[in-house]
mmCIF file of N, CA and C in Angstrom:
data_model
loop_
_atom_site.group_PDB
_atom_site.id
_atom_site.type_symbol
_atom_site.label_atom_id
_atom_site.label_comp_id
_atom_site.label_asym_id
_atom_site.label_seq_id
_atom_site.Cartn_x
_atom_site.Cartn_y
_atom_site.Cartn_z
ATOM 1 N N VAL A 1 17.562 -19.767 11.680
ATOM 2 C CA VAL A 1 18.412 -19.640 12.861
ATOM 3 C C VAL A 1 19.409 -20.787 12.889
ATOM 4 N N GLN A 2 20.660 -20.447 13.083
ATOM 5 C CA GLN A 2 21.682 -21.483 13.186
ATOM 6 C C GLN A 2 22.654 -21.133 14.302
ATOM 7 N N LEU A 3 22.914 -22.123 15.149
ATOM 8 C CA LEU A 3 23.870 -21.992 16.236
ATOM 9 C C LEU A 3 24.846 -23.164 16.121
ATOM 10 N N VAL A 4 26.124 -22.854 16.015
ATOM 11 C CA VAL A 4 27.128 -23.894 15.817
ATOM 12 C C VAL A 4 28.199 -23.768 16.894
ATOM 13 N N GLU A 5 28.262 -24.803 17.746
ATOM 14 C CA GLU A 5 29.229 -24.812 18.833
ATOM 15 C C GLU A 5 30.541 -25.453 18.392
ATOM 16 N N SER A 6 31.600 -25.049 19.057
ATOM 17 C CA SER A 6 32.917 -25.642 18.825
ATOM 18 C C SER A 6 33.772 -25.438 20.074
ATOM 19 N N GLY A 7 34.908 -26.121 20.096
ATOM 20 C CA GLY A 7 35.848 -25.935 21.186
ATOM 21 C C GLY A 7 35.866 -27.019 22.234
ATOM 22 N N GLY A 8 34.954 -27.968 22.122
ATOM 23 C CA GLY A 8 34.944 -29.058 23.078
ATOM 24 C C GLY A 8 36.142 -29.974 22.886
ATOM 25 N N GLY A 9 36.302 -30.893 23.822
ATOM 26 C CA GLY A 9 37.403 -31.845 23.738
ATOM 27 C C GLY A 9 37.578 -32.576 25.040
ATOM 28 N N MET A 10 38.687 -33.274 25.138
ATOM 29 C CA MET A 10 39.006 -34.024 26.346
ATOM 30 C C MET A 10 40.061 -33.257 27.127
ATOM 31 N N VAL A 11 39.861 -33.180 28.425
ATOM 32 C CA VAL A 11 40.776 -32.431 29.273
ATOM 33 C C VAL A 11 40.874 -33.121 30.626
ATOM 34 N N GLN A 12 41.983 -32.963 31.285
ATOM 35 C CA GLN A 12 42.161 -33.545 32.610
ATOM 36 C C GLN A 12 41.487 -32.662 33.669
ATOM 37 N N PRO A 13 41.144 -33.249 34.795
ATOM 38 C CA PRO A 13 40.596 -32.434 35.886
ATOM 39 C C PRO A 13 41.536 -31.288 36.232
ATOM 40 N N GLY A 14 40.959 -30.126 36.460
ATOM 41 C CA GLY A 14 41.753 -28.935 36.728
ATOM 42 C C GLY A 14 42.108 -28.149 35.489
ATOM 43 N N GLY A 15 41.832 -28.726 34.330
ATOM 44 C CA GLY A 15 42.159 -28.076 33.081
ATOM 45 C C GLY A 15 41.139 -27.039 32.651
ATOM 46 N N SER A 16 41.362 -26.492 31.473
ATOM 47 C CA SER A 16 40.508 -25.416 30.955
ATOM 48 C C SER A 16 40.145 -25.690 29.499
ATOM 49 N N LEU A 17 39.006 -25.155 29.126
ATOM 50 C CA LEU A 17 38.558 -25.170 27.732
ATOM 51 C C LEU A 17 37.802 -23.883 27.456
ATOM 52 N N ARG A 18 37.804 -23.484 26.197
ATOM 53 C CA ARG A 18 36.991 -22.340 25.790
ATOM 54 C C ARG A 18 36.053 -22.780 24.675
ATOM 55 N N LEU A 19 34.768 -22.704 24.950
ATOM 56 C CA LEU A 19 33.763 -23.049 23.958
ATOM 57 C C LEU A 19 33.340 -21.806 23.189
ATOM 58 N N SER A 20 33.017 -22.016 21.933
ATOM 59 C CA SER A 20 32.521 -20.924 21.084
ATOM 60 C C SER A 20 31.216 -21.340 20.435
ATOM 61 N N CYS A 21 30.394 -20.352 20.138
ATOM 62 C CA CYS A 21 29.129 -20.590 19.434
ATOM 63 C C CYS A 21 28.982 -19.513 18.372
ATOM 64 N N SER A 22 28.894 -19.950 17.134
ATOM 65 C CA SER A 22 28.699 -19.023 16.023
ATOM 66 C C SER A 22 27.212 -18.961 15.696
ATOM 67 N N ALA A 23 26.662 -17.754 15.687
ATOM 68 C CA ALA A 23 25.227 -17.570 15.462
ATOM 69 C C ALA A 23 24.964 -16.919 14.118
ATOM 70 N N SER A 24 23.887 -17.322 13.474
ATOM 71 C CA SER A 24 23.485 -16.713 12.215
ATOM 72 C C SER A 24 21.987 -16.866 12.013
ATOM 73 N N GLY A 25 21.442 -16.062 11.128
ATOM 74 C CA GLY A 25 20.022 -16.169 10.795
ATOM 75 C C GLY A 25 19.096 -15.344 11.658
ATOM 76 N N PHE A 26 19.654 -14.571 12.579
ATOM 77 C CA PHE A 26 18.841 -13.698 13.405
ATOM 78 C C PHE A 26 19.719 -12.549 13.913
ATOM 79 N N THR A 27 19.094 -11.561 14.514
ATOM 80 C CA THR A 27 19.829 -10.410 15.031
ATOM 81 C C THR A 27 20.420 -10.771 16.388
ATOM 82 N N PHE A 28 21.625 -11.319 16.347
ATOM 83 C CA PHE A 28 22.273 -11.890 17.534
ATOM 84 C C PHE A 28 22.281 -10.929 18.714
ATOM 85 N N GLY A 29 22.611 -9.688 18.464
ATOM 86 C CA GLY A 29 22.763 -8.703 19.523
ATOM 87 C C GLY A 29 21.474 -8.297 20.207
ATOM 88 N N SER A 30 20.341 -8.856 19.791
ATOM 89 C CA SER A 30 19.053 -8.510 20.391
ATOM 90 C C SER A 30 18.520 -9.568 21.350
ATOM 91 N N TYR A 31 19.233 -10.658 21.500
ATOM 92 C CA TYR A 31 18.724 -11.788 22.272
ATOM 93 C C TYR A 31 19.617 -12.157 23.451
ATOM 94 N N ASP A 32 18.969 -12.547 24.564
ATOM 95 C CA ASP A 32 19.696 -13.229 25.629
ATOM 96 C C ASP A 32 20.198 -14.561 25.084
ATOM 97 N N MET A 33 21.379 -14.958 25.536
ATOM 98 C CA MET A 33 21.956 -16.223 25.103
ATOM 99 C C MET A 33 22.401 -17.029 26.320
ATOM 100 N N SER A 34 22.485 -18.332 26.147
ATOM 101 C CA SER A 34 22.848 -19.213 27.256
ATOM 102 C C SER A 34 23.705 -20.369 26.779
ATOM 103 N N TRP A 35 24.339 -20.997 27.742
ATOM 104 C CA TRP A 35 24.955 -22.305 27.568
ATOM 105 C C TRP A 35 24.191 -23.290 28.455
ATOM 106 N N VAL A 36 23.903 -24.425 27.879
ATOM 107 C CA VAL A 36 23.195 -25.497 28.574
ATOM 108 C C VAL A 36 23.993 -26.778 28.352
ATOM 109 N N ARG A 37 24.062 -27.630 29.339
ATOM 110 C CA ARG A 37 24.807 -28.876 29.178
ATOM 111 C C ARG A 37 23.947 -30.052 29.578
ATOM 112 N N GLN A 38 24.341 -31.197 29.037
ATOM 113 C CA GLN A 38 23.662 -32.443 29.389
ATOM 114 C C GLN A 38 24.696 -33.512 29.634
ATOM 115 N N ALA A 39 24.754 -33.966 30.864
ATOM 116 C CA ALA A 39 25.672 -35.037 31.235
ATOM 117 C C ALA A 39 25.083 -36.369 30.801
ATOM 118 N N PRO A 40 25.931 -37.367 30.609
ATOM 119 C CA PRO A 40 25.435 -38.698 30.206
ATOM 120 C C PRO A 40 24.380 -39.223 31.177
ATOM 121 N N GLY A 41 23.234 -39.596 30.653
ATOM 122 C CA GLY A 41 22.186 -40.182 31.477
ATOM 123 C C GLY A 41 21.387 -39.196 32.306
ATOM 124 N N LYS A 42 21.621 -37.895 32.099
ATOM 125 C CA LYS A 42 20.909 -36.882 32.886
ATOM 126 C C LYS A 42 20.182 -35.903 31.969
ATOM 127 N N GLY A 43 19.316 -35.115 32.563
ATOM 128 C CA GLY A 43 18.593 -34.118 31.809
ATOM 129 C C GLY A 43 19.428 -32.876 31.583
ATOM 130 N N PRO A 44 18.943 -31.966 30.752
ATOM 131 C CA PRO A 44 19.672 -30.730 30.482
ATOM 132 C C PRO A 44 19.813 -29.869 31.742
ATOM 133 N N GLU A 45 20.937 -29.197 31.847
ATOM 134 C CA GLU A 45 21.210 -28.303 32.968
ATOM 135 C C GLU A 45 21.641 -26.956 32.412
ATOM 136 N N TRP A 46 20.896 -25.918 32.756
ATOM 137 C CA TRP A 46 21.319 -24.578 32.359
ATOM 138 C C TRP A 46 22.616 -24.237 33.089
ATOM 139 N N VAL A 47 23.592 -23.697 32.370
ATOM 140 C CA VAL A 47 24.912 -23.423 32.933
ATOM 141 C C VAL A 47 25.133 -21.925 33.156
ATOM 142 N N SER A 48 24.822 -21.146 32.127
ATOM 143 C CA SER A 48 25.122 -19.719 32.207
ATOM 144 C C SER A 48 24.357 -18.966 31.136
ATOM 145 N N GLY A 49 24.094 -17.692 31.378
ATOM 146 C CA GLY A 49 23.411 -16.871 30.394
ATOM 147 C C GLY A 49 23.828 -15.419 30.518
ATOM 148 N N LEU A 50 23.521 -14.648 29.488
ATOM 149 C CA LEU A 50 23.808 -13.221 29.548
ATOM 150 C C LEU A 50 22.844 -12.446 28.674
ATOM 151 N N ASN A 51 22.736 -11.151 28.970
ATOM 152 C CA ASN A 51 21.790 -10.305 28.266
ATOM 153 C C ASN A 51 22.381 -9.849 26.932
ATOM 154 N N PRO A 52 21.601 -9.187 26.100
ATOM 155 C CA PRO A 52 22.094 -8.809 24.771
ATOM 156 C C PRO A 52 23.373 -7.982 24.789
ATOM 157 N N GLY A 53 23.500 -7.065 25.734
ATOM 158 C CA GLY A 53 24.697 -6.237 25.793
ATOM 159 C C GLY A 53 25.880 -6.910 26.442
ATOM 160 N N GLY A 54 25.627 -8.036 27.114
ATOM 161 C CA GLY A 54 26.701 -8.767 27.761
ATOM 162 C C GLY A 54 27.092 -8.249 29.136
ATOM 163 N N MET A 55 26.395 -7.217 29.599
ATOM 164 C CA MET A 55 26.777 -6.624 30.892
ATOM 165 C C MET A 55 26.204 -7.403 32.068
ATOM 166 N N HIS A 56 25.128 -8.130 31.849
ATOM 167 C CA HIS A 56 24.503 -8.911 32.916
ATOM 168 C C HIS A 56 24.697 -10.387 32.614
ATOM 169 N N THR A 57 25.397 -11.045 33.516
ATOM 170 C CA THR A 57 25.697 -12.460 33.350
ATOM 171 C C THR A 57 25.141 -13.251 34.518
ATOM 172 N N TYR A 58 24.807 -14.493 34.244
ATOM 173 C CA TYR A 58 24.176 -15.358 35.235
ATOM 174 C C TYR A 58 24.833 -16.728 35.155
ATOM 175 N N TYR A 59 24.962 -17.366 36.337
ATOM 176 C CA TYR A 59 25.623 -18.666 36.393
ATOM 177 C C TYR A 59 24.889 -19.613 37.328
ATOM 178 N N ALA A 60 24.921 -20.877 36.970
ATOM 179 C CA ALA A 60 24.478 -21.909 37.895
ATOM 180 C C ALA A 60 25.473 -21.988 39.045
ATOM 181 N N ASP A 61 24.993 -22.341 40.206
ATOM 182 C CA ASP A 61 25.875 -22.430 41.375
ATOM 183 C C ASP A 61 27.023 -23.404 41.128
ATOM 184 N N SER A 62 26.769 -24.420 40.341
ATOM 185 C CA SER A 62 27.769 -25.465 40.114
ATOM 186 C C SER A 62 28.985 -24.970 39.328
ATOM 187 N N VAL A 63 28.844 -23.846 38.639
ATOM 188 C CA VAL A 63 29.961 -23.364 37.816
ATOM 189 C C VAL A 63 30.416 -21.965 38.213
ATOM 190 N N LYS A 64 29.721 -21.356 39.142
ATOM 191 C CA LYS A 64 30.042 -19.991 39.534
ATOM 192 C C LYS A 64 31.477 -19.898 40.040
ATOM 193 N N GLY A 65 32.204 -18.917 39.541
ATOM 194 C CA GLY A 65 33.595 -18.737 39.935
ATOM 195 C C GLY A 65 34.586 -19.506 39.088
ATOM 196 N N ARG A 66 34.078 -20.423 38.266
ATOM 197 C CA ARG A 66 34.965 -21.226 37.418
ATOM 198 C C ARG A 66 34.737 -20.952 35.923
ATOM 199 N N PHE A 67 33.498 -20.657 35.569
ATOM 200 C CA PHE A 67 33.141 -20.420 34.168
ATOM 201 C C PHE A 67 32.857 -18.937 33.949
ATOM 202 N N THR A 68 33.164 -18.473 32.745
ATOM 203 C CA THR A 68 32.869 -17.087 32.359
ATOM 204 C C THR A 68 32.212 -17.067 30.988
ATOM 205 N N ILE A 69 31.033 -16.487 30.926
ATOM 206 C CA ILE A 69 30.321 -16.352 29.656
ATOM 207 C C ILE A 69 30.577 -14.963 29.092
ATOM 208 N N SER A 70 30.678 -14.890 27.781
ATOM 209 C CA SER A 70 30.863 -13.593 27.134
ATOM 210 C C SER A 70 30.326 -13.663 25.716
ATOM 211 N N ARG A 71 30.227 -12.520 25.070
ATOM 212 C CA ARG A 71 29.735 -12.479 23.696
ATOM 213 C C ARG A 71 30.420 -11.358 22.944
ATOM 214 N N ASP A 72 30.481 -11.529 21.630
ATOM 215 C CA ASP A 72 30.986 -10.488 20.740
ATOM 216 C C ASP A 72 29.899 -10.258 19.693
ATOM 217 N N ASN A 73 29.113 -9.242 19.878
ATOM 218 C CA ASN A 73 27.975 -9.006 18.989
ATOM 219 C C ASN A 73 28.412 -8.621 17.579
ATOM 220 N N ALA A 74 29.580 -8.021 17.458
ATOM 221 C CA ALA A 74 30.075 -7.658 16.136
ATOM 222 C C ALA A 74 30.410 -8.894 15.303
ATOM 223 N N LYS A 75 30.772 -9.981 15.992
ATOM 224 C CA LYS A 75 31.132 -11.221 15.302
ATOM 225 C C LYS A 75 30.045 -12.290 15.400
ATOM 226 N N ASN A 76 28.944 -11.956 16.065
ATOM 227 C CA ASN A 76 27.859 -12.937 16.282
ATOM 228 C C ASN A 76 28.383 -14.206 16.965
ATOM 229 N N MET A 77 29.165 -14.002 18.024
ATOM 230 C CA MET A 77 29.791 -15.124 18.710
ATOM 231 C C MET A 77 29.475 -15.101 20.201
ATOM 232 N N LEU A 78 29.268 -16.285 20.739
ATOM 233 C CA LEU A 78 29.074 -16.507 22.165
ATOM 234 C C LEU A 78 30.199 -17.403 22.647
ATOM 235 N N TYR A 79 30.687 -17.149 23.854
ATOM 236 C CA TYR A 79 31.814 -17.910 24.381
ATOM 237 C C TYR A 79 31.525 -18.411 25.794
ATOM 238 N N LEU A 80 32.230 -19.477 26.160
ATOM 239 C CA LEU A 80 32.205 -19.955 27.536
ATOM 240 C C LEU A 80 33.616 -20.381 27.890
ATOM 241 N N GLU A 81 34.235 -19.626 28.763
ATOM 242 C CA GLU A 81 35.561 -19.957 29.273
ATOM 243 C C GLU A 81 35.367 -20.828 30.513
ATOM 244 N N MET A 82 35.937 -22.028 30.473
ATOM 245 C CA MET A 82 35.746 -22.980 31.566
ATOM 246 C C MET A 82 37.092 -23.304 32.194
ATOM 247 N N ASN A 83 37.219 -23.035 33.468
ATOM 248 C CA ASN A 83 38.447 -23.298 34.208
ATOM 249 C C ASN A 83 38.181 -24.257 35.360
ATOM 250 N N SER A 84 39.247 -24.806 35.893
ATOM 251 C CA SER A 84 39.153 -25.730 37.035
ATOM 252 C C SER A 84 38.100 -26.811 36.792
ATOM 253 N N LEU A 85 38.169 -27.408 35.630
ATOM 254 C CA LEU A 85 37.163 -28.396 35.243
ATOM 255 C C LEU A 85 37.233 -29.630 36.139
ATOM 256 N N THR A 86 36.065 -30.182 36.422
ATOM 257 C CA THR A 86 35.951 -31.388 37.224
ATOM 258 C C THR A 86 35.250 -32.476 36.415
ATOM 259 N N LEU A 87 35.266 -33.689 36.943
ATOM 260 C CA LEU A 87 34.618 -34.811 36.255
ATOM 261 C C LEU A 87 33.134 -34.502 36.028
ATOM 262 N N GLU A 88 32.537 -33.758 36.952
ATOM 263 C CA GLU A 88 31.114 -33.450 36.864
ATOM 264 C C GLU A 88 30.782 -32.454 35.753
ATOM 265 N N ASP A 89 31.793 -31.870 35.156
ATOM 266 C CA ASP A 89 31.556 -30.938 34.046
ATOM 267 C C ASP A 89 31.462 -31.654 32.702
ATOM 268 N N THR A 90 31.679 -32.944 32.694
ATOM 269 C CA THR A 90 31.571 -33.721 31.464
ATOM 270 C C THR A 90 30.151 -33.669 30.916
ATOM 271 N N GLY A 91 30.039 -33.475 29.612
ATOM 272 C CA GLY A 91 28.718 -33.458 29.005
ATOM 273 C C GLY A 91 28.735 -32.819 27.634
ATOM 274 N N LEU A 92 27.558 -32.792 27.051
ATOM 275 C CA LEU A 92 27.371 -32.138 25.761
ATOM 276 C C LEU A 92 26.911 -30.710 26.047
ATOM 277 N N TYR A 93 27.640 -29.749 25.539
ATOM 278 C CA TYR A 93 27.368 -28.338 25.816
ATOM 279 C C TYR A 93 26.684 -27.692 24.611
ATOM 280 N N TYR A 94 25.543 -27.100 24.881
ATOM 281 C CA TYR A 94 24.753 -26.469 23.844
ATOM 282 C C TYR A 94 24.726 -24.959 24.021
ATOM 283 N N CYS A 95 24.708 -24.294 22.920
ATOM 284 C CA CYS A 95 24.438 -22.865 22.863
ATOM 285 C C CYS A 95 22.927 -22.713 22.648
ATOM 286 N N ALA A 96 22.291 -21.809 23.375
ATOM 287 C CA ALA A 96 20.839 -21.646 23.247
ATOM 288 C C ALA A 96 20.464 -20.174 23.190
ATOM 289 N N ARG A 97 19.493 -19.888 22.370
ATOM 290 C CA ARG A 97 18.978 -18.525 22.235
ATOM 291 C C ARG A 97 17.634 -18.395 22.935
ATOM 292 N N ALA A 98 17.399 -17.260 23.531
ATOM 293 C CA ALA A 98 16.097 -17.021 24.139
ATOM 294 C C ALA A 98 15.006 -17.051 23.074
ATOM 295 N N LEU A 99 13.783 -17.334 23.507
ATOM 296 C CA LEU A 99 12.678 -17.486 22.573
ATOM 297 C C LEU A 99 12.468 -16.233 21.719
ATOM 298 N N ASP A 100 12.497 -15.085 22.369
ATOM 299 C CA ASP A 100 12.315 -13.832 21.638
ATOM 300 C C ASP A 100 13.078 -12.726 22.340
ATOM 301 N N THR A 101 12.998 -11.536 21.807
ATOM 302 C CA THR A 101 13.807 -10.441 22.326
ATOM 303 C C THR A 101 13.309 -9.909 23.666
ATOM 304 N N THR A 102 12.142 -10.367 24.105
ATOM 305 C CA THR A 102 11.646 -9.935 25.413
ATOM 306 C C THR A 102 11.940 -10.959 26.503
ATOM 307 N N ALA A 103 12.330 -12.149 26.110
ATOM 308 C CA ALA A 103 12.591 -13.214 27.081
ATOM 309 C C ALA A 103 13.892 -12.929 27.831
ATOM 310 N N VAL A 104 13.869 -13.109 29.121
ATOM 311 C CA VAL A 104 15.078 -12.970 29.936
ATOM 312 C C VAL A 104 15.625 -14.378 30.168
ATOM 313 N N ILE A 105 16.609 -14.731 29.380
ATOM 314 C CA ILE A 105 17.286 -16.031 29.397
ATOM 315 C C ILE A 105 16.354 -17.157 28.898
ATOM 316 N N ILE A 106 15.256 -17.397 29.600
ATOM 317 C CA ILE A 106 14.328 -18.454 29.207
ATOM 318 C C ILE A 106 12.969 -17.871 28.880
ATOM 319 N N PRO A 107 12.120 -18.629 28.123
ATOM 320 C CA PRO A 107 12.426 -19.952 27.571
ATOM 321 C C PRO A 107 13.368 -19.862 26.376
ATOM 322 N N PHE A 108 13.872 -20.999 25.963
ATOM 323 C CA PHE A 108 14.764 -21.048 24.821
ATOM 324 C C PHE A 108 13.962 -21.203 23.539
ATOM 325 N N GLY A 109 14.492 -20.587 22.482
ATOM 326 C CA GLY A 109 13.817 -20.665 21.205
ATOM 327 C C GLY A 109 14.616 -21.396 20.147
ATOM 328 N N ALA A 110 15.910 -21.591 20.410
ATOM 329 C CA ALA A 110 16.753 -22.270 19.435
ATOM 330 C C ALA A 110 17.957 -22.867 20.150
ATOM 331 N N TRP A 111 18.416 -24.000 19.630
ATOM 332 C CA TRP A 111 19.562 -24.716 20.202
ATOM 333 C C TRP A 111 20.533 -25.062 19.078
ATOM 334 N N GLY A 112 21.789 -25.201 19.460
ATOM 335 C CA GLY A 112 22.756 -25.748 18.532
ATOM 336 C C GLY A 112 22.795 -27.264 18.643
ATOM 337 N N GLN A 113 23.754 -27.868 17.968
ATOM 338 C CA GLN A 113 23.908 -29.327 18.002
ATOM 339 C C GLN A 113 24.778 -29.799 19.159
ATOM 340 N N GLY A 114 25.506 -28.875 19.743
ATOM 341 C CA GLY A 114 26.301 -29.212 20.910
ATOM 342 C C GLY A 114 27.752 -29.536 20.584
ATOM 343 N N THR A 115 28.605 -29.372 21.588
ATOM 344 C CA THR A 115 30.009 -29.755 21.500
ATOM 345 C C THR A 115 30.350 -30.536 22.756
ATOM 346 N N GLN A 116 31.054 -31.637 22.587
ATOM 347 C CA GLN A 116 31.290 -32.563 23.684
ATOM 348 C C GLN A 116 32.483 -32.125 24.524
ATOM 349 N N VAL A 117 32.287 -32.142 25.825
ATOM 350 C CA VAL A 117 33.360 -31.879 26.784
ATOM 351 C C VAL A 117 33.527 -33.123 27.641
ATOM 352 N N ALA A 118 34.739 -33.641 27.677
ATOM 353 C CA ALA A 118 35.022 -34.829 28.471
ATOM 354 C C ALA A 118 36.171 -34.519 29.422
ATOM 355 N N VAL A 119 35.877 -34.589 30.703
ATOM 356 C CA VAL A 119 36.898 -34.359 31.721
ATOM 357 C C VAL A 119 37.261 -35.719 32.307
ATOM 358 N N SER A 120 38.502 -36.094 32.112
ATOM 359 C CA SER A 120 38.909 -37.432 32.525
ATOM 360 C C SER A 120 40.385 -37.449 32.873
ATOM 361 N N SER A 121 40.707 -38.246 33.878
ATOM 362 C CA SER A 121 42.106 -38.391 34.251
ATOM 363 C C SER A 121 42.727 -39.594 33.568
#
């Protein structure tokens, strides 16, 4: 199993970024997927998740209305569109796969290495 995130960077408050996660080594379209972030000095925070078909999406209250999760099963790709970014969105963003095909979002069975998002003025 391999999950490789990309798309992070530095952005000003109010800006936007689009994160991508390339998946391989498993049947991507059969698993719930999520984005999880970790701010400096804090524990991991689940951000968003979606079901295998992508029709059911879930968001943490802190990002609801600003972030959009999506997936392209034909390309084995997971995305996170982030808008209206704030200083509190700074952190390392991980792509995570559910433990197995019966798990609904959690628990997680695999993580990527993460991509850094820095929101700064």
